[in-house]
Amino acid sequence: LLEKPIGECFRRVVSASHDRIAIHSGTRHITYGELHAQSDAFALGLIELGIRAGDRVGLSLGNGIEYAIAYACFKLGAILTPLNPGYLPGQVIHALNHITARCFITSTEIKLPHKDPRLTSELLQEIATSSDPSTLSTTVPSLQHLLLIDNSAGRVDATTLPVTADYEALILAHGSQRLPPQDQLGVEDLANLQFTSGTTSAPKAVCLTHRNILNNAYLVGQGMELTAGDVVCCPPPLHHCFGLVLGLLTAMVHEATLLLPSPSFDARATLQSIAEHNATVLYGVPTMFLMELDLMSQGQVPKLPATTFFRLSALRHLRTGIIGGSPIAPSLRLRLHQHMNLSGLTNCYGLTEASPIVCMTGVLDCLDKRLTSVGQVLPHTAIRIADRNTPTRTLPRGDHQRGELQISGYAVMAGYWNAPEETARTLLVDEEEVDPQTQQKRIWLRTGDEATMGVDGTIRITGRIKDIIIRGGENIYPGEIEDALLTHPQVANVGVVGLADATYGEVPAAFVVLRVETPPEELRAWVRQKCPAAMVPKHVFAVDRLPLTASGKLEKYKLRE
């Protein structure tokens, strides 16, 4: 394990790769040396504003070079707290109050998927409410500074907005200065408060240390065999643990180049960026990959020829990457192998509370293993399958022993911010076993995910325990129905949930995004050919799109509503 804070690791990378491009973003790029200088300057600017180690800095931005702010916070010891750019003003204010933020940084425009840019002027007006010059905000009393990045290309007069400092001005004011090493920072200090996606409940702020996220980034990069010559294309949002840790930090710790195709996910921009910059690594959740494949099949990407042979030639540099974030249909995995040259794509399983990756397949694992599992646990992490009803009881290994996946080791979060009861429900103290890393009682993280562990240690995720449908006393796993429907030629995407039923208590219901209008009975018949009768959806609803989080995860609770 890397036993050093992120800022110290970053300085080592800069000394080795000073002139290497660190980030490509649209038409812009920045080298590691430039990124080091800018993040130092911004950290000094934050110090000038009174921000100190341990202070929470809220951040609401799309993907871009400006995420160098993250390194400024890591170097300074401030706790970076990215917020979902899709949050409405009330949600932003709630989040900032929850973490008692001292500083909030945003841009003049927020670019969201499939939508016109949204101005942040309303949000800023709702935050900067105080008429007292000594107080910035009555809605967020802890807040002392509002910082703005003007990304509007002249569409907005930023001088009219109620902010206390400008991002570029702070960097220019300290551009020639260097931040001294912050020797007081330790690996167990908090680096990041990460709001969970909230696919099943209200978001919680997960406390992650320098040790948590730096080592997860390092080990995942090792699993993909990353080198300084790799170009890592990262469409997932940097405000999410996937993008922040596996994108920003994994690329950095392995001295690779990070490619950010667009401020928010855009399938066309992603594919064009891969071809233009000869990307070797591609990240995404299943929904993103499905959109990219659909766009390619329609021949709508100028840099990618319509025929498979020439398209694969344009994508010839791709070799590996990560697919994760939600269950992966084997049919999708095969399509990515055949149509995007991703023969070494790794399946990953993780969650924010584990920094985030726990298990992954290897780039050389056989196709069957990559189609049916999430591989094996990463080094320095322990896992077990526990009885769903008695979470302290470990089940024996075996492909038919389904139970709750639990995790222990360096990657487990420090807890939920200001939520001791929720933390106690999620972290189990093992009274009988000592953690060899800490020499203290082992802590087990309850994931809420059901899984099996084979005799060789291979992990298969069978679903969210909360998502399991109990039909007349029989357990039905939504992922199996979703896998079957995704093989239908007219189904672009699908989500299956359980709905109340007077006879069976609960029955499966499928929400399908269709390429061409298809009768519900045809879809039921399709499932009937591939699954037991009890798994045939009683209800089939055609929808224009599925409700997704900003990171592309399906919000199943909204389907139930």
XYZ file of C-alpha atoms in Angstrom:
561
model
C 0.000 0.000 0.000
C 1.037 3.603 -0.627
C 1.441 5.135 2.813
C 1.582 8.791 1.780
C -0.948 11.611 1.254
C -2.177 12.327 -2.263
C -0.247 15.596 -2.578
C 3.065 13.887 -1.854
C 2.326 11.187 -4.429
C 1.374 13.863 -6.961
C 4.711 15.644 -6.499
C 6.529 12.370 -7.219
C 4.525 11.920 -10.422
C 5.276 15.484 -11.543
C 9.007 14.984 -11.067
C 8.871 11.917 -13.345
C 6.335 13.166 -15.941
C 6.583 16.965 -15.833
C 5.993 17.504 -19.564
C 3.560 14.645 -20.148
C -0.039 15.643 -20.883
C -2.093 15.040 -17.746
C -5.558 15.906 -19.066
C -7.173 16.377 -22.484
C -10.525 18.164 -22.247
C -12.238 19.212 -25.455
C -9.741 21.331 -27.384
C -7.642 22.042 -24.269
C -4.895 20.128 -22.541
C -2.635 20.556 -19.535
C 0.681 18.892 -18.654
C 1.523 17.437 -15.265
C 3.893 20.335 -14.649
C 1.212 22.907 -15.479
C -1.346 21.048 -13.376
C 1.088 21.058 -10.463
C 1.690 24.805 -10.783
C -2.003 25.675 -11.123
C -3.110 23.483 -8.228
C -0.344 24.964 -6.044
C -1.470 28.476 -6.980
C -5.097 27.698 -6.253
C -4.218 26.081 -2.919
C -2.338 29.255 -1.946
C -5.367 31.273 -3.017
C -7.588 29.171 -0.762
C -5.177 29.715 2.138
C -5.360 33.464 1.489
C -9.149 33.185 1.789
C -8.804 31.462 5.147
C -9.343 27.845 4.068
C -7.353 25.384 6.173
C -6.786 21.650 6.472
C -9.992 19.924 7.514
C -12.303 22.580 6.042
C -14.935 21.298 3.641
C -14.840 22.703 0.110
C -17.998 22.069 -1.921
C -17.577 21.729 -5.668
C -20.236 21.630 -8.405
C -18.667 21.370 -11.857
C -18.854 19.364 -15.024
C -15.872 17.339 -16.206
C -12.965 19.516 -17.258
C -9.449 20.737 -16.572
C -10.780 22.869 -13.720
C -10.990 19.713 -11.647
C -7.347 20.585 -10.884
C -9.118 22.168 -7.900
C -9.247 18.657 -6.492
C -5.450 18.496 -6.304
C -5.338 21.893 -4.603
C -7.629 20.582 -1.866
C -5.703 17.315 -1.545
C -2.392 19.198 -1.224
C -3.775 21.690 1.283
C -5.602 19.100 3.373
C -9.025 20.632 2.771
C -11.760 18.030 2.348
C -12.990 17.963 -1.248
C -16.765 17.498 -1.455
C -18.022 17.192 -5.040
C -21.750 17.763 -5.518
C -23.884 16.416 -8.327
C -24.200 19.267 -10.879
C -27.785 18.124 -11.428
C -28.761 19.114 -7.888
C -31.461 21.778 -7.644
C -30.713 24.844 -5.463
C -32.491 23.355 -2.438
C -30.440 20.161 -2.707
C -27.172 22.106 -2.967
C -28.048 24.177 0.092
C -28.991 21.041 2.046
C -25.689 19.356 1.108
C -23.581 22.411 1.990
C -25.302 22.688 5.364
C -24.878 18.976 6.036
C -21.093 19.234 5.664
C -20.865 22.786 7.131
C -18.949 23.911 4.050
C -16.575 26.881 4.332
C -16.232 27.376 0.577
C -18.343 26.546 -2.482
C -17.021 26.534 -6.046
C -19.189 26.367 -9.160
C -19.325 27.602 -12.763
C -21.539 30.133 -14.525
C -23.179 27.318 -16.503
C -23.841 23.691 -15.665
C -23.976 21.327 -18.620
C -26.195 18.277 -18.023
C -26.735 15.273 -20.338
C -29.324 15.810 -23.090
C -30.210 19.311 -21.837
C -29.361 22.929 -22.587
C -26.807 24.515 -20.225
C -28.342 25.630 -16.933
C -27.332 28.977 -15.426
C -26.188 28.963 -11.806
C -27.264 32.570 -11.167
C -30.444 31.430 -9.370
C -28.441 29.078 -7.160
C -25.908 31.780 -6.294
C -28.682 34.249 -5.442
C -30.291 31.697 -3.108
C -26.977 31.113 -1.331
C -25.694 34.704 -1.095
C -28.697 35.949 0.882
C -27.184 38.043 3.658
C -27.385 41.828 3.677
C -24.814 41.899 6.485
C -21.324 42.474 4.992
C -19.778 40.263 7.679
C -21.961 37.289 6.715
C -22.210 35.743 3.264
C -25.248 33.501 3.600
C -28.248 33.026 5.843
C -29.181 29.805 4.043
C -25.698 28.282 4.594
C -24.367 30.037 7.727
C -21.018 28.196 7.698
C -20.168 29.413 4.189
C -17.522 32.123 3.912
C -16.664 32.088 0.211
C -18.381 31.584 -3.141
C -15.903 31.036 -5.997
C -16.818 31.150 -9.656
C -15.392 29.617 -12.824
C -16.700 31.423 -15.897
C -17.341 28.775 -18.568
C -20.066 30.670 -20.432
C -17.879 31.923 -23.322
C -19.345 35.410 -22.892
C -22.985 34.334 -22.620
C -23.111 35.445 -18.970
C -21.790 38.631 -17.365
C -20.014 37.016 -14.435
C -19.356 40.407 -12.817
C -23.059 40.640 -11.900
C -23.024 37.414 -9.865
C -22.716 37.482 -6.048
C -19.379 35.721 -5.649
C -16.433 36.496 -3.400
C -13.556 35.386 -5.635
C -12.733 34.304 -9.169
C -10.947 31.021 -9.945
C -8.640 32.391 -12.639
C -7.821 35.518 -10.642
C -6.707 33.424 -7.666
C -4.442 31.322 -9.883
C -2.948 34.389 -11.580
C -2.305 36.043 -8.218
C -0.219 33.091 -7.028
C 0.991 31.636 -10.330
C 4.719 31.917 -9.612
C 4.520 30.612 -6.042
C 4.799 27.052 -4.764
C 2.863 25.507 -1.914
C 5.245 24.201 0.759
C 4.787 20.512 1.662
C 2.059 20.155 4.276
C 3.953 17.850 6.616
C 1.112 17.752 9.132
C -1.108 15.774 6.725
C -1.415 12.039 7.322
C -2.773 9.157 5.271
C -5.692 8.689 7.674
C -6.826 12.308 7.298
C -10.054 12.804 5.378
C -9.501 13.757 1.737
C -12.988 13.440 0.295
C -16.626 13.542 1.345
C -18.446 11.659 -1.376
C -22.221 11.807 -1.605
C -23.671 8.441 -2.550
C -25.765 8.172 -5.700
C -28.981 7.702 -3.756
C -30.472 5.033 -6.059
C -32.411 3.508 -3.154
C -32.570 6.337 -0.607
C -31.462 9.876 0.163
C -27.742 10.506 -0.484
C -25.302 10.212 2.423
C -21.836 11.772 2.692
C -19.175 9.045 2.803
C -15.920 9.929 4.599
C -12.874 8.767 2.608
C -9.234 9.204 3.608
C -6.088 9.784 1.549
C -5.208 6.132 2.219
C -8.616 4.948 1.017
C -8.788 6.584 -2.371
C -5.112 6.793 -3.346
C -4.570 3.071 -2.832
C -7.795 2.102 -4.557
C -6.735 4.172 -7.561
C -3.304 2.543 -7.534
C -4.532 -1.061 -7.248
C -7.247 -0.696 -9.891
C -4.670 0.730 -12.295
C -2.435 -2.248 -11.584
C -5.365 -4.531 -12.379
C -5.667 -2.928 -15.824
C -1.863 -2.951 -16.251
C -1.813 0.818 -16.771
C 1.402 2.544 -17.803
C 2.483 6.106 -18.496
C 1.752 5.497 -22.174
C -1.976 4.929 -21.641
C -4.733 7.388 -22.536
C -7.691 6.871 -20.193
C -11.049 8.014 -21.590
C -13.352 8.845 -18.665
C -16.939 9.788 -19.599
C -18.323 9.126 -16.056
C -18.668 12.320 -14.003
C -15.765 13.397 -11.828
C -18.160 14.338 -9.038
C -18.802 10.618 -8.606
C -16.365 8.207 -6.944
C -15.986 6.341 -10.279
C -14.711 9.415 -12.094
C -12.800 11.038 -9.249
C -10.885 7.983 -8.025
C -10.691 5.720 -11.092
C -10.382 8.612 -13.526
C -8.498 11.509 -11.988
C -6.443 9.616 -9.393
C -5.820 6.338 -11.240
C -4.486 8.192 -14.285
C -2.303 10.373 -12.054
C -0.774 7.647 -9.887
C 0.190 5.674 -13.023
C 1.387 8.815 -14.890
C -1.141 8.231 -17.696
C -3.135 10.833 -19.644
C -6.777 11.418 -18.699
C -9.209 12.126 -21.544
C -12.416 13.988 -20.622
C -14.633 13.969 -23.736
C -17.312 16.429 -22.547
C -18.549 18.244 -19.412
C -21.374 15.704 -19.070
C -21.869 12.357 -20.758
C -22.185 12.568 -24.542
C -21.870 9.296 -26.451
C -20.871 10.976 -29.713
C -18.189 13.124 -28.079
C -16.855 10.050 -26.285
C -16.460 8.024 -29.467
C -14.931 10.918 -31.379
C -12.438 11.578 -28.570
C -11.384 7.925 -28.490
C -10.612 8.008 -32.203
C -8.963 11.438 -32.151
C -6.664 10.823 -29.164
C -5.990 7.094 -29.698
C -7.457 6.211 -26.306
C -6.286 2.886 -24.913
C -8.643 2.676 -21.921
C -12.392 3.348 -21.728
C -14.621 3.645 -18.664
C -18.373 3.548 -18.355
C -21.488 2.163 -16.761
C -23.620 -0.194 -18.884
C -26.011 2.591 -19.910
C -23.141 4.616 -21.384
C -21.783 1.675 -23.355
C -25.274 0.864 -24.684
C -25.669 4.446 -25.948
C -22.250 4.327 -27.618
C -23.027 1.014 -29.325
C -26.406 2.289 -30.539
C -24.810 5.419 -31.981
C -22.170 3.346 -33.755
C -24.774 0.997 -35.214
C -26.593 4.000 -36.689
C -23.401 5.223 -38.386
C -23.733 8.658 -36.757
C -20.152 9.197 -35.609
C -18.088 11.043 -38.254
C -14.724 9.713 -37.079
C -15.974 6.098 -36.967
C -16.752 4.393 -40.310
C -20.039 2.501 -40.557
C -18.511 -0.857 -41.464
C -17.265 -3.026 -38.608
C -13.790 -3.603 -40.077
C -12.950 0.075 -40.513
C -14.644 1.019 -37.251
C -12.482 -1.449 -35.346
C -9.461 0.009 -37.114
C -10.387 3.460 -35.782
C -10.701 1.980 -32.278
C -7.633 -0.227 -32.615
C -5.785 1.367 -29.688
C -8.483 0.456 -27.162
C -7.408 -2.523 -25.083
C -8.977 -2.359 -21.636
C -11.146 -0.312 -19.334
C -13.813 -0.626 -16.690
C -17.485 -1.433 -16.899
C -19.351 -1.295 -13.622
C -21.831 0.633 -11.531
C -24.774 -1.688 -12.207
C -25.352 -5.282 -13.353
C -23.809 -6.130 -16.735
C -25.700 -8.296 -19.203
C -23.464 -10.950 -20.851
C -24.905 -9.910 -24.229
C -23.569 -6.368 -23.694
C -20.143 -7.688 -22.726
C -19.983 -9.688 -25.972
C -20.992 -6.683 -28.078
C -18.237 -4.578 -26.525
C -15.716 -7.284 -27.328
C -16.917 -7.610 -30.921
C -17.662 -3.991 -31.849
C -15.336 -1.815 -29.749
C -12.165 -3.902 -29.587
C -12.445 -4.124 -25.779
C -11.114 -7.641 -25.428
C -9.430 -6.760 -22.121
C -12.333 -4.821 -20.590
C -12.562 -5.491 -16.855
C -15.783 -6.011 -14.941
C -15.623 -4.181 -11.638
C -17.751 -4.247 -8.542
C -17.638 -1.594 -5.894
C -19.471 1.035 -3.911
C -18.670 4.510 -2.671
C -18.229 3.238 0.886
C -15.332 1.053 -0.348
C -13.395 3.814 -2.152
C -14.946 2.389 -4.556
C -13.627 -0.839 -6.186
C -13.614 -4.154 -4.334
C -13.466 -6.846 -7.051
C -12.431 -6.873 -10.692
C -11.708 -9.304 -13.464
C -8.214 -9.380 -14.947
C -7.382 -8.253 -18.472
C -6.324 -11.821 -19.321
C -9.222 -13.642 -17.634
C -11.116 -16.021 -19.893
C -14.231 -14.682 -21.613
C -16.564 -16.866 -19.565
C -15.247 -15.423 -16.305
C -15.634 -11.874 -17.589
C -19.168 -12.636 -18.821
C -20.426 -14.173 -15.595
C -18.540 -12.620 -12.680
C -16.829 -9.560 -11.245
C -13.598 -11.494 -10.783
C -11.766 -11.656 -7.503
C -11.101 -9.333 -4.624
C -8.349 -6.720 -4.974
C -5.168 -7.078 -2.886
C -5.227 -5.917 0.745
C -9.007 -6.401 0.990
C -10.921 -9.210 2.691
C -14.435 -10.281 1.728
C -16.999 -12.744 2.979
C -20.513 -13.873 2.101
C -22.741 -13.495 5.161
C -26.156 -14.884 5.969
C -28.782 -12.294 4.950
C -30.728 -12.803 8.172
C -27.714 -13.210 10.489
C -25.100 -10.783 9.109
C -22.374 -11.907 11.525
C -22.505 -15.520 10.245
C -20.143 -16.329 7.365
C -21.451 -18.745 4.729
C -19.195 -21.418 3.192
C -17.866 -20.861 -0.312
C -19.934 -22.225 -3.164
C -21.782 -20.950 -6.227
C -25.165 -21.731 -4.644
C -24.502 -19.982 -1.320
C -26.134 -16.602 -1.818
C -25.729 -14.025 0.915
C -24.698 -10.456 1.645
C -21.250 -9.455 0.392
C -19.236 -7.840 3.189
C -15.857 -6.107 2.902
C -12.934 -5.398 5.225
C -9.570 -3.706 4.784
C -7.901 -0.415 3.864
C -10.682 0.631 1.451
C -13.536 0.700 3.970
C -14.792 4.227 4.639
C -14.207 6.010 7.919
C -17.990 6.383 8.252
C -20.857 8.610 7.154
C -20.425 12.305 7.868
C -22.395 13.355 10.931
C -24.483 10.152 10.877
C -23.265 7.860 13.678
C -26.391 5.679 13.748
C -26.238 5.022 10.003
C -22.510 4.316 10.313
C -23.145 1.802 13.100
C -25.755 -0.006 10.977
C -23.344 -0.257 8.042
C -20.027 -1.088 9.753
C -19.980 -4.293 11.810
C -17.305 -4.798 14.470
C -15.945 -8.356 14.467
C -15.404 -9.325 18.094
C -13.411 -12.442 17.191
C -10.967 -11.368 14.462
C -8.157 -8.811 14.311
C -7.418 -6.815 11.154
C -3.711 -7.428 10.316
C -3.400 -3.929 8.798
C -4.617 -2.034 11.861
C -4.055 -4.621 14.626
C -7.535 -3.714 15.855
C -10.866 -5.529 15.710
C -11.794 -6.192 12.101
C -14.516 -3.966 10.645
C -16.920 -5.401 8.051
C -18.739 -3.109 5.625
C -22.256 -4.301 4.846
C -22.854 -3.679 1.133
C -26.532 -4.595 0.834
C -25.579 -6.567 -2.287
C -26.260 -10.274 -2.669
C -23.443 -12.399 -4.072
C -21.843 -15.823 -4.220
C -18.153 -16.707 -3.843
C -16.886 -19.785 -5.662
C -14.313 -22.125 -4.204
C -11.642 -20.306 -6.255
C -12.684 -16.917 -4.842
C -14.588 -15.751 -7.930
C -17.403 -13.354 -6.996
C -20.764 -13.237 -8.740
C -23.160 -10.427 -7.858
C -26.747 -11.679 -7.957
C -28.496 -8.402 -7.133
C -29.368 -5.810 -4.537
C -30.943 -7.471 -1.534
C -33.558 -4.697 -1.491
C -34.306 -5.308 -5.190
C -35.028 -9.032 -4.881
C -38.662 -9.698 -5.816
C -40.456 -12.195 -3.582
C -43.301 -13.648 -5.661
C -45.449 -16.019 -3.663
C -42.483 -16.878 -1.443
C -40.083 -17.416 -4.375
C -37.023 -15.185 -4.815
C -36.827 -13.609 -8.269
C -33.710 -11.738 -9.355
C -34.432 -8.684 -11.560
C -31.025 -8.880 -13.261
C -31.869 -12.231 -14.850
C -35.051 -10.792 -16.390
C -33.157 -7.697 -17.551
C -30.484 -9.872 -19.170
C -33.157 -11.804 -21.072
C -34.944 -8.679 -22.318
C -31.701 -7.014 -23.422
C -31.179 -9.824 -25.935
C -34.409 -8.807 -27.722
C -33.446 -6.837 -30.849
C -35.894 -3.989 -30.150
C -34.977 -3.415 -26.483
C -32.427 -0.621 -26.013
C -32.523 -0.598 -22.218
C -34.605 -2.040 -19.393
C -35.177 -1.917 -15.651
C -37.136 -4.512 -13.685
C -38.653 -3.943 -10.241
C -41.209 -5.626 -8.027
C -44.720 -4.182 -7.756
C -47.390 -5.076 -5.214
C -49.835 -7.805 -6.242
C -52.975 -9.006 -4.447
C -52.338 -12.666 -5.283
C -48.559 -13.123 -5.083
C -47.608 -10.223 -2.844
C -45.121 -8.963 -5.432
C -44.640 -9.500 -9.166
C -41.978 -8.395 -11.677
C -42.625 -5.293 -13.778
C -40.411 -4.328 -16.725
C -39.824 -0.746 -17.861
C -38.404 -0.911 -21.394
C -36.858 1.637 -23.734
C -37.729 0.389 -27.224
C -36.052 1.013 -30.559
C -39.287 0.158 -32.384
C -42.767 -0.169 -30.874
C -43.181 -3.759 -29.713
C -46.281 -5.378 -28.152
C -45.895 -6.237 -24.444
C -46.986 -9.811 -25.104
C -44.105 -10.288 -27.545
C -41.672 -9.224 -24.821
C -43.329 -11.514 -22.277
C -43.093 -14.405 -24.743
C -39.408 -13.624 -25.263
C -38.731 -13.864 -21.520
C -40.867 -17.018 -21.301
C -38.499 -18.722 -23.771
C -35.445 -17.908 -21.658
C -36.615 -17.910 -18.019
C -38.966 -19.812 -15.691
C -42.624 -18.781 -15.878
C -42.521 -16.980 -12.516
C -39.982 -14.529 -13.965
C -42.177 -13.398 -16.862
C -43.094 -9.744 -16.136
C -46.751 -9.297 -15.269
C -46.461 -5.629 -16.249
C -44.525 -4.207 -19.212
C -44.277 -0.428 -19.519
C -42.743 1.302 -22.552
C -40.869 4.472 -21.536
C -38.856 7.055 -23.446
C -35.951 6.823 -21.013
C -35.099 5.314 -17.662
C -34.457 7.485 -14.589
C -30.703 7.595 -14.083
C -28.358 9.234 -11.642
C -25.733 11.601 -13.049
C -23.295 8.676 -13.002
C -25.616 6.539 -15.153
C -27.029 4.240 -12.476
C -30.664 3.201 -12.712
C -32.839 4.727 -9.974
C -35.144 1.784 -9.360
C -37.026 3.461 -6.545
C -38.356 5.973 -9.092
C -39.650 3.111 -11.233
C -41.542 1.766 -8.233
C -43.001 5.187 -7.547
